[in-house]
Short mmCIF file of C-alpha atoms in Angstrom, two decimals:
data_model
loop_
_atom_site.label_atom_id
_atom_site.label_comp_id
_atom_site.label_asym_id
_atom_site.label_seq_id
_atom_site.Cartn_x
_atom_site.Cartn_y
_atom_site.Cartn_z
CA MET A 1 119.63 -16.96 194.39
CA PHE A 2 120.41 -13.55 195.97
CA GLY A 3 122.32 -14.11 199.37
CA LYS A 4 123.20 -10.86 199.96
CA GLU A 5 120.77 -7.61 201.50
CA TYR A 6 121.39 -3.65 200.55
CA ASP A 7 120.03 -1.07 201.87
CA VAL A 8 119.91 0.54 198.18
CA ILE A 9 118.93 -1.10 195.35
CA VAL A 10 119.31 1.84 192.77
CA VAL A 11 117.89 0.59 189.31
CA GLY A 12 119.72 3.17 186.26
CA ALA A 13 122.99 4.06 185.79
CA GLY A 14 123.43 7.25 184.42
CA HIS A 15 123.12 10.41 186.02
CA ALA A 16 120.52 10.66 188.12
CA GLY A 17 121.21 6.97 189.17
CA SER A 18 124.51 7.12 189.07
CA GLU A 19 124.87 9.81 192.00
CA ALA A 20 121.89 8.28 193.98
CA ALA A 21 123.93 5.11 194.16
CA ALA A 22 127.67 7.85 194.85
CA ALA A 23 125.26 9.30 197.28
CA ALA A 24 123.90 5.66 199.32
CA ALA A 25 126.90 4.51 199.79
CA ASN A 26 128.42 7.80 200.66
CA MET A 27 126.35 7.88 203.72
CA GLY A 28 127.39 4.07 204.33
CA SER A 29 124.67 2.41 203.10
CA SER A 30 125.32 -1.36 201.19
CA THR A 31 124.52 -0.05 197.74
CA LEU A 32 123.29 -2.10 194.15
CA LEU A 33 123.43 0.09 190.96
CA ILE A 34 121.87 -1.90 188.27
CA THR A 35 121.91 -1.53 184.60
CA MET A 36 121.27 -2.61 180.81
CA ASN A 37 124.29 -2.22 179.70
CA LEU A 38 127.58 -1.83 181.87
CA GLN A 39 129.23 0.47 179.06
CA ASN A 40 126.82 2.59 179.80
CA ILE A 41 127.25 3.63 183.48
CA ALA A 42 127.04 7.49 184.00
CA GLN A 43 127.53 8.00 180.18
CA MET A 44 127.36 11.67 179.64
CA SER A 45 125.87 12.46 176.32
CA CYS A 46 125.17 15.75 176.99
CA ASN A 47 128.84 16.43 178.28
CA PRO A 48 129.51 19.47 176.47
CA ALA A 49 125.99 21.19 177.85
CA MET A 50 127.30 20.91 181.24
CA GLY A 51 128.69 24.05 180.88
CA GLY A 52 125.28 26.28 179.66
CA ILE A 53 123.12 28.19 182.53
CA ALA A 54 120.21 25.89 183.12
CA LYS A 55 122.59 22.78 183.55
CA GLY A 56 124.96 24.63 184.47
CA GLN A 57 123.59 25.91 187.09
CA ILE A 58 122.31 22.47 188.43
CA VAL A 59 125.50 21.12 188.52
CA ARG A 60 127.13 23.75 190.96
CA GLU A 61 124.51 22.56 193.39
CA ILE A 62 125.23 18.80 192.83
CA ASP A 63 128.35 19.54 193.95
CA ALA A 64 127.75 21.21 196.18
CA LEU A 65 125.65 18.78 197.84
CA GLY A 66 128.64 16.53 197.29
CA GLY A 67 127.08 15.35 194.14
CA TYR A 68 130.41 14.07 191.16
CA SER A 69 128.46 15.71 187.89
CA GLY A 70 130.48 18.02 187.85
CA ILE A 71 134.07 16.16 188.89
CA VAL A 72 133.39 13.59 186.03
CA SER A 73 132.68 16.16 183.11
CA ASP A 74 135.68 17.90 183.96
CA LYS A 75 137.84 14.29 183.83
CA THR A 76 135.88 13.26 180.82
CA ALA A 77 135.51 16.66 178.86
CA ILE A 78 135.07 15.81 174.98
CA GLN A 79 134.49 19.52 174.27
CA PHE A 80 135.73 23.01 175.35
CA LYS A 81 133.38 25.66 173.73
CA MET A 82 134.40 29.87 174.36
CA LEU A 83 129.67 30.69 174.12
CA ASN A 84 129.37 34.58 173.11
CA LYS A 85 132.91 35.40 172.35
CA SER A 86 131.42 38.57 170.83
CA LYS A 87 129.95 39.82 173.97
#
């Protein structure tokens, strides 16, 4: 049925799946990313929370490892808020 072989197959194209597929492809692996809904690939439902204390730290770590989560968040941001302005 499928004639091509892949080095890496990632099932699920959310945040983690997209990062995993990108990392594998960047390392030169033949990569297949599988999802049930093409319209939701790398959907960032929690985009407004990307700058919070805990998630902000994770995004910085992903960025330091060459990931795309921070870059995609910046380009697709749906809202910007300054939190704790009164402090």
